[in-house]
């Protein structure tokens, strides 16, 4: 089983049974952990059926059959809930099989970990989640004060590209941060193109090909 699929089983569960609805702030027990899973499952369902733009705390609670107090026990707000879907993989610890000497494929492998997570959640989820108005996605795949957020796929890609530069695989004059921003833009373009053609493209092949073509002029 792949790393991504293992993480999906951990976060999204298999064949869980849920406890009846409770009001107020819950006590941290195994049974109440099911309430968090119910919130996540309800959110996935609503994103697939109504789109990410229509997610509200009240709507998720109604779909999950949990109290609003229970929701706020696990998530600060709607944006915190939506950010869950882009922070399930700790990219700082992700193990990559591609050697550093093949940095273009190594970074492509890294980004495919995130894309595979969304693909496993289904076409409807991916098309709805990758919306221009999904603030959690734009916040995650952006930067603040000239830096990528820690433990994100962009931050890890910058670490990898810098390591390749230090090892002599990338031209020393390369602006690593700007290159990683460009790569992030390429990934967004690949995903949106996949959504536009209703999944009728090999996104993995496109990611590897386009990132390879982009980085080729920087390689030594």
XYZ file of N, CA and C in Angstrom:
660
model
N 0.854 -1.196 0.000
C 0.000 0.000 0.000
C 0.888 1.243 0.000
N 0.561 2.227 -0.822
C 1.392 3.416 -0.924
C 1.290 4.261 0.334
N 2.278 5.179 0.517
C 2.270 6.085 1.673
C 0.997 6.894 1.689
N 0.594 7.392 0.503
C -0.611 8.237 0.430
C -1.841 7.460 0.852
N -1.971 6.204 0.353
C -3.162 5.436 0.689
C -3.187 5.059 2.158
N -1.991 4.781 2.723
C -1.936 4.500 4.158
C -2.441 5.691 4.937
N -2.025 6.892 4.539
C -2.458 8.102 5.241
C -3.949 8.313 5.079
N -4.499 7.942 3.906
C -5.937 8.091 3.715
C -6.706 7.187 4.667
N -6.203 5.952 4.844
C -6.865 5.039 5.767
C -6.821 5.609 7.179
N -5.665 6.182 7.538
C -5.520 6.750 8.879
C -6.488 7.903 9.082
N -6.585 8.803 8.096
C -7.370 10.020 8.274
C -8.845 9.834 7.957
N -9.152 8.943 6.994
C -10.545 8.860 6.555
C -11.236 7.580 7.001
N -10.473 6.615 7.503
C -11.075 5.470 8.157
C -11.658 4.442 7.210
N -11.977 3.289 7.745
C -12.603 2.222 6.991
C -13.716 1.613 7.844
N -14.953 1.692 7.350
C -16.055 1.020 7.995
C -16.301 1.399 9.425
N -16.137 2.691 9.759
C -16.345 3.117 11.143
C -17.833 3.142 11.475
N -18.164 2.921 12.765
C -19.511 3.149 13.259
C -19.442 4.338 14.193
N -20.460 5.176 14.189
C -20.404 6.438 14.904
C -21.367 6.473 16.080
N -21.007 7.260 17.069
C -21.826 7.421 18.263
C -22.944 8.409 17.993
N -24.035 8.354 18.756
C -25.122 9.308 18.577
C -24.652 10.727 18.847
N -25.416 11.678 18.330
C -25.096 13.089 18.485
C -25.084 13.495 19.952
N -24.070 14.298 20.314
C -23.984 14.842 21.658
C -23.793 16.334 21.569
N -24.286 17.063 22.538
C -24.134 18.511 22.534
C -23.063 18.906 23.531
N -22.558 20.155 23.384
C -21.561 20.659 24.310
C -20.160 20.207 23.944
N -19.188 20.600 24.738
C -17.789 20.279 24.481
C -17.506 18.834 24.869
N -17.065 17.999 23.911
C -16.900 16.583 24.212
C -15.624 16.292 24.980
N -15.640 15.178 25.706
C -14.450 14.687 26.374
C -13.634 13.903 25.353
N -12.296 13.965 25.428
C -11.447 13.272 24.470
C -11.448 11.775 24.783
N -12.256 11.038 24.067
C -12.288 9.585 24.173
C -12.260 9.020 22.766
N -12.027 7.687 22.673
C -12.001 7.055 21.355
C -13.320 7.236 20.636
N -14.446 7.134 21.371
C -15.753 7.268 20.740
C -15.950 8.670 20.188
N -15.462 9.680 20.916
C -15.620 11.042 20.445
C -14.684 11.369 19.290
N -13.605 10.590 19.118
C -12.767 10.758 17.937
C -13.574 10.443 16.686
N -14.591 9.598 16.821
C -15.466 9.313 15.692
C -16.195 10.572 15.240
N -16.453 11.505 16.163
C -17.121 12.746 15.778
C -16.260 13.549 14.808
N -14.955 13.543 15.019
C -14.063 14.227 14.081
C -14.133 13.559 12.715
N -14.147 12.233 12.708
C -14.238 11.514 11.437
C -15.563 11.819 10.744
N -16.639 11.941 11.522
C -17.942 12.276 10.935
C -17.906 13.653 10.288
N -17.231 14.593 10.923
C -17.106 15.946 10.356
C -16.326 15.900 9.047
N -15.241 15.145 9.024
C -14.421 15.030 7.822
C -15.205 14.355 6.702
N -15.876 13.242 7.024
C -16.657 12.529 6.014
C -17.775 13.405 5.453
N -18.422 14.153 6.344
C -19.507 15.045 5.900
C -18.964 16.130 4.993
N -17.796 16.646 5.306
C -17.196 17.695 4.489
C -16.852 17.170 3.107
N -16.276 15.969 3.041
C -15.960 15.364 1.742
C -17.234 15.217 0.911
N -18.291 14.730 1.547
C -19.567 14.545 0.839
C -20.121 15.876 0.325
N -20.070 16.903 1.154
C -20.608 18.202 0.743
C -19.766 18.840 -0.354
N -18.447 18.667 -0.271
C -17.582 19.206 -1.329
C -17.897 18.519 -2.649
N -18.106 17.211 -2.607
C -18.389 16.466 -3.827
C -19.747 16.844 -4.427
N -20.728 17.080 -3.567
C -22.090 17.302 -4.049
C -22.440 18.767 -4.272
N -21.830 19.667 -3.479
C -22.201 21.075 -3.577
C -21.032 21.990 -3.939
N -19.812 21.493 -3.755
C -18.641 22.304 -4.052
C -18.052 22.937 -2.806
N -16.752 23.200 -2.851
C -16.050 23.761 -1.702
C -16.560 25.144 -1.332
N -17.093 25.879 -2.315
C -17.566 27.244 -2.062
C -18.757 27.281 -1.111
N -19.470 26.173 -0.985
C -20.717 26.168 -0.218
C -20.567 25.529 1.165
N -19.331 25.278 1.576
C -19.100 24.675 2.894
C -19.285 25.733 3.982
N -20.123 25.412 4.970
C -20.305 26.257 6.149
C -20.221 25.371 7.388
N -19.893 25.965 8.520
C -19.827 25.200 9.762
C -21.186 24.580 10.075
N -22.238 25.379 9.948
C -23.577 24.875 10.257
C -23.966 23.740 9.312
N -23.653 23.902 8.026
C -24.001 22.875 7.057
C -23.270 21.570 7.310
N -21.994 21.656 7.663
C -21.210 20.459 7.957
C -21.748 19.762 9.201
N -22.071 20.540 10.219
C -22.600 19.959 11.460
C -23.929 19.252 11.221
N -24.762 19.843 10.392
C -26.050 19.223 10.075
C -25.842 17.912 9.331
N -24.940 17.926 8.355
C -24.671 16.719 7.570
C -24.040 15.626 8.438
N -23.162 16.032 9.360
C -22.459 15.069 10.220
C -23.282 14.649 11.431
N -24.363 15.388 11.698
C -25.199 15.145 12.875
C -24.388 15.286 14.160
N -23.664 16.397 14.248
C -22.931 16.736 15.471
C -23.274 18.170 15.846
N -23.019 18.531 17.086
C -23.294 19.888 17.534
C -22.201 20.842 17.060
N -22.520 22.123 17.026
C -21.535 23.136 16.654
C -20.403 23.163 17.685
N -20.735 22.917 18.958
C -19.710 22.845 19.993
C -18.711 21.731 19.720
N -19.217 20.605 19.229
C -18.336 19.498 18.871
C -17.409 19.895 17.734
N -17.951 20.603 16.744
C -17.130 21.066 15.624
C -15.960 21.900 16.129
N -16.240 22.869 17.001
C -15.197 23.782 17.461
C -14.222 23.125 18.433
N -14.551 21.929 18.886
C -13.600 21.171 19.684
C -12.432 20.695 18.820
N -12.697 20.435 17.530
C -11.684 19.895 16.634
C -11.125 20.916 15.650
N -11.915 21.913 15.278
C -11.487 22.884 14.273
C -11.809 24.303 14.740
N -10.892 25.236 14.445
C -11.105 26.621 14.862
C -12.249 27.269 14.090
N -12.335 26.980 12.793
C -13.349 27.579 11.943
C -13.394 26.806 10.631
N -14.168 27.313 9.670
C -14.291 26.618 8.384
C -12.949 26.526 7.675
N -12.172 27.597 7.693
C -10.883 27.594 7.007
C -9.937 26.557 7.603
N -9.983 26.389 8.927
C -9.158 25.385 9.586
C -9.577 23.989 9.145
N -10.879 23.772 8.997
C -11.385 22.486 8.504
C -10.901 22.225 7.085
N -11.021 23.220 6.215
C -10.620 23.040 4.825
C -9.114 22.825 4.706
N -8.355 23.459 5.591
C -6.910 23.295 5.560
C -6.504 21.862 5.905
N -7.384 21.150 6.604
C -7.119 19.753 6.936
C -6.782 18.949 5.687
N -7.454 19.268 4.584
C -7.298 18.473 3.370
C -6.008 18.771 2.620
N -5.282 19.790 3.005
C -3.986 20.052 2.385
C -2.832 19.855 3.359
N -3.152 19.486 4.607
C -2.093 19.302 5.595
C -2.056 17.886 6.155
N -2.701 16.938 5.484
C -2.717 15.569 5.992
C -1.387 14.855 5.778
N -0.588 15.334 4.853
C 0.709 14.710 4.598
C 1.832 15.591 5.129
N 2.647 15.117 6.086
C 3.769 15.903 6.600
C 4.942 15.824 5.626
N 5.075 16.815 4.772
C 6.057 16.728 3.696
C 7.500 16.815 4.183
N 7.714 17.357 5.364
C 9.080 17.380 5.894
C 9.622 15.967 6.079
N 8.728 15.032 6.382
C 9.130 13.655 6.673
C 8.894 12.699 5.506
N 8.372 13.212 4.387
C 8.054 12.343 3.256
C 9.321 11.709 2.696
N 9.266 10.397 2.467
C 10.408 9.679 1.910
C 10.295 9.635 0.390
N 11.340 10.093 -0.293
C 11.356 10.127 -1.747
C 12.297 9.050 -2.283
N 11.873 8.377 -3.339
C 12.675 7.302 -3.911
C 13.628 7.814 -4.990
N 13.263 8.900 -5.676
C 14.082 9.427 -6.769
C 15.349 10.064 -6.210
N 16.509 9.771 -6.783
C 17.758 10.351 -6.266
C 17.837 11.851 -6.498
N 18.621 12.522 -5.669
C 18.776 13.962 -5.763
C 19.366 14.382 -7.112
N 20.140 13.508 -7.710
C 20.752 13.827 -9.002
C 19.711 14.021 -10.098
N 18.535 13.416 -9.929
C 17.421 13.611 -10.870
C 16.394 14.521 -10.198
N 16.781 15.772 -9.966
C 15.981 16.670 -9.131
C 14.618 16.970 -9.722
N 14.501 17.032 -11.044
C 13.201 17.322 -11.659
C 12.194 16.216 -11.336
N 12.623 14.965 -11.487
C 11.730 13.844 -11.172
C 11.485 13.733 -9.672
N 12.487 14.106 -8.876
C 12.342 14.048 -7.417
C 11.263 15.030 -6.955
N 11.279 16.240 -7.493
C 10.260 17.227 -7.124
C 8.901 16.824 -7.688
N 8.883 16.221 -8.869
C 7.619 15.728 -9.430
C 7.031 14.641 -8.537
N 7.871 13.728 -8.051
C 7.424 12.686 -7.136
C 6.825 13.301 -5.869
N 7.473 14.338 -5.372
C 7.001 15.019 -4.171
C 5.594 15.589 -4.378
N 5.392 16.311 -5.461
C 4.088 16.918 -5.718
C 3.016 15.872 -6.018
N 3.409 14.749 -6.610
C 2.417 13.714 -6.910
C 1.871 13.084 -5.632
N 2.610 13.167 -4.519
C 2.079 12.686 -3.248
C 0.821 13.465 -2.875
N 0.857 14.781 -3.080
C -0.303 15.615 -2.774
C -1.425 15.372 -3.779
N -1.078 15.312 -5.054
C -2.095 15.109 -6.091
C -2.755 13.745 -5.935
N -1.982 12.713 -5.615
C -2.561 11.380 -5.429
C -3.556 11.351 -4.281
N -3.301 12.138 -3.260
C -4.240 12.225 -2.143
C -5.599 12.706 -2.627
N -5.609 13.752 -3.450
C -6.866 14.290 -3.971
C -7.504 13.341 -4.967
N -6.690 12.686 -5.791
C -7.235 11.736 -6.747
C -7.938 10.591 -6.044
N -7.385 10.146 -4.920
C -8.007 9.061 -4.163
C -9.338 9.491 -3.555
N -9.518 10.799 -3.351
C -10.794 11.294 -2.823
C -11.849 11.434 -3.918
N -11.437 11.286 -5.173
C -12.403 11.273 -6.261
C -12.404 12.518 -7.124
N -12.861 12.345 -8.349
C -12.884 13.441 -9.322
C -13.750 14.601 -8.856
N -14.932 14.305 -8.311
C -15.825 15.379 -7.880
C -15.194 16.223 -6.785
N -14.531 15.553 -5.839
C -13.856 16.292 -4.768
C -12.771 17.186 -5.341
N -11.940 16.631 -6.206
C -10.805 17.374 -6.736
C -11.269 18.579 -7.546
N -12.296 18.399 -8.356
C -12.784 19.496 -9.195
C -13.402 20.596 -8.346
N -14.051 20.225 -7.264
C -14.696 21.220 -6.410
C -13.692 21.890 -5.482
N -12.722 21.121 -4.998
C -11.757 21.660 -4.044
C -10.814 22.651 -4.715
N -10.407 22.357 -5.944
C -9.517 23.267 -6.667
C -10.330 24.381 -7.303
N -10.882 25.206 -6.440
C -11.685 26.354 -6.854
C -10.906 27.637 -6.579
N -11.087 28.629 -7.434
C -10.383 29.904 -7.245
C -10.822 30.608 -5.976
N -11.970 30.233 -5.437
C -12.462 30.875 -4.218
C -12.200 30.047 -2.959
N -11.473 28.943 -3.104
C -11.112 28.132 -1.940
C -9.929 28.805 -1.248
N -10.208 29.603 -0.232
C -9.175 30.391 0.427
C -8.136 29.530 1.125
N -8.531 28.369 1.634
C -7.574 27.502 2.313
C -6.530 26.985 1.329
N -6.961 26.680 0.116
C -6.024 26.188 -0.891
C -5.060 27.282 -1.325
N -5.601 28.477 -1.556
C -4.737 29.585 -1.978
C -3.764 29.971 -0.870
N -4.200 29.837 0.390
C -3.316 30.139 1.515
C -2.200 29.105 1.615
N -2.556 27.850 1.408
C -1.566 26.780 1.506
C -0.544 26.865 0.375
N -1.011 27.050 -0.844
C -0.125 27.044 -2.005
C 0.353 28.450 -2.342
N 0.621 29.242 -1.321
C 1.141 30.582 -1.513
C 2.330 30.803 -0.594
N 2.647 32.052 -0.318
C 3.753 32.375 0.567
C 3.387 33.575 1.417
N 4.086 33.738 2.499
C 3.879 34.865 3.397
C 5.234 35.432 3.789
N 5.396 36.731 3.578
C 6.672 37.400 3.857
C 7.825 36.741 3.113
N 7.538 36.316 1.886
C 8.578 35.747 1.048
C 8.986 34.332 1.397
N 8.192 33.648 2.238
C 8.523 32.280 2.648
C 7.319 31.364 2.488
N 7.595 30.096 2.196
C 6.541 29.087 2.178
C 6.271 28.637 3.611
N 5.040 28.250 3.888
C 4.696 27.775 5.226
C 5.463 26.490 5.534
N 5.897 26.308 6.783
C 6.643 25.098 7.152
C 5.835 23.830 6.905
N 6.525 22.763 6.533
C 5.946 21.430 6.365
C 5.004 21.324 5.174
N 5.033 22.309 4.284
C 4.217 22.236 3.074
C 5.022 21.622 1.940
N 4.330 21.230 0.883
C 5.012 20.643 -0.262
C 5.940 21.657 -0.917
N 5.562 22.945 -0.893
C 6.423 23.974 -1.492
C 7.710 24.153 -0.691
N 7.567 24.160 0.660
C 8.753 24.307 1.508
C 9.704 23.135 1.296
N 9.158 21.935 1.187
C 10.002 20.754 0.969
C 10.653 20.809 -0.412
N 9.936 21.274 -1.423
C 10.517 21.366 -2.765
C 11.690 22.343 -2.765
N 11.587 23.425 -1.964
C 12.674 24.390 -1.880
C 13.906 23.765 -1.212
N 13.671 22.956 -0.190
C 14.767 22.252 0.471
C 15.468 21.315 -0.518
N 14.663 20.594 -1.299
C 15.229 19.638 -2.256
C 16.017 20.349 -3.352
N 15.467 21.429 -3.887
C 16.156 22.136 -4.963
C 17.442 22.777 -4.456
N 17.411 23.306 -3.233
C 18.615 23.891 -2.648
C 19.684 22.813 -2.430
N 19.258 21.633 -1.993
C 20.194 20.532 -1.790
C 20.829 20.111 -3.114
N 20.022 20.111 -4.180
C 20.550 19.766 -5.507
C 21.548 20.818 -5.974
N 21.261 22.075 -5.671
C 22.188 23.153 -6.024
C 23.498 22.993 -5.244
N 23.400 22.735 -3.951
C 24.592 22.574 -3.110
C 25.436 21.380 -3.560
N 24.755 20.362 -4.113
C 25.464 19.159 -4.558
C 26.042 19.323 -5.963
N 25.758 20.452 -6.596
C 26.309 20.706 -7.916
C 25.465 20.221 -9.073
N 24.221 19.796 -8.805
C 23.348 19.327 -9.878
C 22.584 20.460 -10.543
N 22.536 21.608 -9.881
C 21.797 22.771 -10.374
C 22.759 23.955 -10.444
N 22.592 24.774 -11.461
C 23.447 25.946 -11.635
C 23.419 26.821 -10.378
N 24.594 27.254 -9.946
C 24.721 28.020 -8.697
C 24.023 29.369 -8.764
N 23.749 29.871 -9.963
C 23.090 31.164 -10.105
C 21.566 31.067 -10.016
N 21.048 29.872 -9.866
C 19.601 29.667 -9.836
C 18.978 30.315 -8.601
N 17.894 31.053 -8.809
C 17.102 31.595 -7.703
C 16.141 30.487 -7.262
N 16.534 29.759 -6.235
C 15.801 28.565 -5.816
C 14.366 28.883 -5.413
N 14.162 29.939 -4.638
C 12.811 30.263 -4.170
C 11.894 30.605 -5.337
N 12.368 31.426 -6.256
C 11.552 31.797 -7.414
C 11.240 30.566 -8.269
N 12.218 29.692 -8.441
C 11.992 28.469 -9.214
C 10.906 27.611 -8.572
N 10.921 27.532 -7.243
C 9.902 26.735 -6.540
C 8.527 27.376 -6.627
N 8.469 28.708 -6.646
C 7.197 29.389 -6.872
C 6.664 29.056 -8.262
N 7.549 29.042 -9.254
C 7.140 28.708 -10.618
C 6.634 27.269 -10.706
N 7.324 26.369 -10.021
C 6.906 24.964 -10.027
C 5.516 24.816 -9.412
N 5.262 25.545 -8.333
C 3.937 25.514 -7.704
C 2.874 25.984 -8.693
N 3.185 27.026 -9.459
C 2.254 27.522 -10.467
C 2.009 26.472 -11.556
N 3.066 25.774 -11.928
C 2.933 24.701 -12.919
C 1.985 23.613 -12.414
N 2.138 23.245 -11.149
C 1.284 22.205 -10.564
C -0.171 22.646 -10.560
N -0.420 23.889 -10.178
C -1.794 24.401 -10.198
C -2.362 24.313 -11.601
N -1.550 24.685 -12.590
C -2.010 24.631 -13.978
C -2.340 23.219 -14.409
N -1.518 22.248 -14.031
C -1.773 20.850 -14.378
C -3.078 20.356 -13.756
N -3.283 20.723 -12.497
C -4.493 20.273 -11.804
C -5.738 20.915 -12.418
N -5.686 22.220 -12.679
C -6.843 22.876 -13.276
C -7.126 22.339 -14.682
N -6.082 22.032 -15.427
C -6.285 21.446 -16.757
C -6.946 20.080 -16.631
N -6.493 19.294 -15.654
C -7.103 17.983 -15.402
C -8.587 18.141 -15.092
N -8.916 19.152 -14.288
C -10.317 19.402 -13.937
C -11.122 19.841 -15.159
N -10.535 20.685 -15.995
C -11.240 21.204 -17.168
C -11.597 20.102 -18.157
N -10.732 19.096 -18.270
C -10.988 18.009 -19.230
C -11.616 16.801 -18.533
N -12.166 17.023 -17.338
C -12.866 15.977 -16.589
C -12.003 14.729 -16.360
N -10.740 14.977 -16.057
C -9.851 13.871 -15.734
C -9.328 13.111 -16.933
N -9.622 13.601 -18.132
C -9.220 12.888 -19.351
C -7.801 13.288 -19.765
N -6.846 13.094 -18.880
C -5.437 13.326 -19.162
C -4.605 12.581 -18.131
N -3.394 12.245 -18.494
C -2.479 11.577 -17.572
C -1.742 12.664 -16.800
N -2.280 13.027 -15.639
C -1.716 14.148 -14.897
C -0.300 13.842 -14.409
N -0.029 12.592 -14.091
C 1.308 12.231 -13.645
C 2.332 12.473 -14.759
N 2.014 12.027 -15.955
C 2.915 12.228 -17.085
C 3.108 13.713 -17.363
N 2.030 14.485 -17.249
C 2.124 15.927 -17.502
C 3.007 16.609 -16.468
N 2.841 16.246 -15.202
C 3.637 16.849 -14.137
C 5.115 16.578 -14.357
N 5.455 15.333 -14.613
C 6.865 14.984 -14.809
C 7.439 15.669 -16.054
N 6.658 15.712 -17.119
C 7.151 16.302 -18.367
C 7.353 17.804 -18.238
N 6.371 18.512 -17.684
C 6.442 19.974 -17.648
C 7.469 20.455 -16.627
N 7.518 19.829 -15.463
C 8.533 20.210 -14.485
C 9.929 19.896 -15.023
N 10.059 18.772 -15.719
C 11.338 18.433 -16.323
C 11.773 19.470 -17.339
N 10.838 19.888 -18.193
C 11.161 20.899 -19.202
C 11.505 22.237 -18.557
N 10.808 22.561 -17.465
C 11.073 23.839 -16.795
C 12.452 23.849 -16.148
N 12.819 22.772 -15.460
C 14.074 22.749 -14.710
C 15.297 22.448 -15.577
N 15.081 21.893 -16.742
C 16.212 21.490 -17.580
C 17.250 22.590 -17.806
N 16.846 23.836 -18.084
C 17.867 24.879 -18.297
C 18.708 25.213 -17.058
N 18.210 24.823 -15.861
C 18.940 25.115 -14.627
C 19.925 24.020 -14.250
N 19.824 22.862 -14.934
C 20.621 21.708 -14.537
C 22.035 21.784 -15.103
N 22.982 21.220 -14.340
C 24.391 21.206 -14.764
C 24.774 19.823 -15.236
